[in-house]
Amino acid sequence: MHCPFCRHPDSRVVDSREYDDGAAIRRRRSCPECGRRFTTVETPALAVVKRSGATEPFSRAKVVAGVRKACSGRPVSEDALAVLAQQVEEAVRASGCAEVPAHEVGLAILAPLRDLDEVAYMRFASVYRSFSSLADFEGEIAELRAHQTSAASSAALACAAEVEPSHVLKFAGTHDPAPPPVHATTAAP
Ligand SMILES: [Zn+2]
């Protein structure tokens, strides 16, 4: 492996150790030319099996590109997309398989995208799940609402638990039972 500092074509491994419970190997390397040290992390190559049967390396950039399309005009930053792609990779790697069907990569995108932006989620889900009728959208929206309500009520419970019993009624009275999602409404391109 070449040196990332001086591009010398060779480097020497000075230390190797397991990392992330054996899911990866970290190697400390030293450059014989400039003497600087750097670390590499070795993980099993993760391949995505396409519907055609062809395989290609898993790529966070491809995940981002696919999700970015669904996020067009939405207030979703590039940083948020990068975090999502990382979450997707972690979820896919957690299966422990060296090869995953492209379908599963799509599945792994759905949950973090739903938390990121509901409109983008609906767009992505409608394509990914091949919605063919308004009923498909209605069903998905109903599920989204159910998810929001359960998230909101568990948040309210968590808050209520920290409030003195005598304040609970006042607290409950000032809160709308279904608060709107806390997304900014204006997009900064
Ligand atoms: Zn060097």
Short mmCIF file of C-alpha atoms and ligand atoms in Angstrom, two decimals, residues 3 5-8 31 33-35, ligand 1:
data_model
loop_
_atom_site.label_atom_id
_atom_site.label_comp_id
_atom_site.label_asym_id
_atom_site.label_seq_id
_atom_site.Cartn_x
_atom_site.Cartn_y
_atom_site.Cartn_z
CA CYS A 3 2.16 6.12 1.58
CA PHE A 5 1.83 11.43 2.62
CA CYS A 6 4.62 11.07 0.07
CA ARG A 7 3.07 8.51 -2.30
CA HIS A 8 6.01 6.14 -1.82
CA CYS A 31 6.56 4.61 5.38
CA GLU A 33 10.67 6.79 2.67
CA CYS A 34 9.31 9.66 4.80
CA GLY A 35 9.01 7.79 8.10
ZN ZN B 1 5.90 8.43 2.93
#
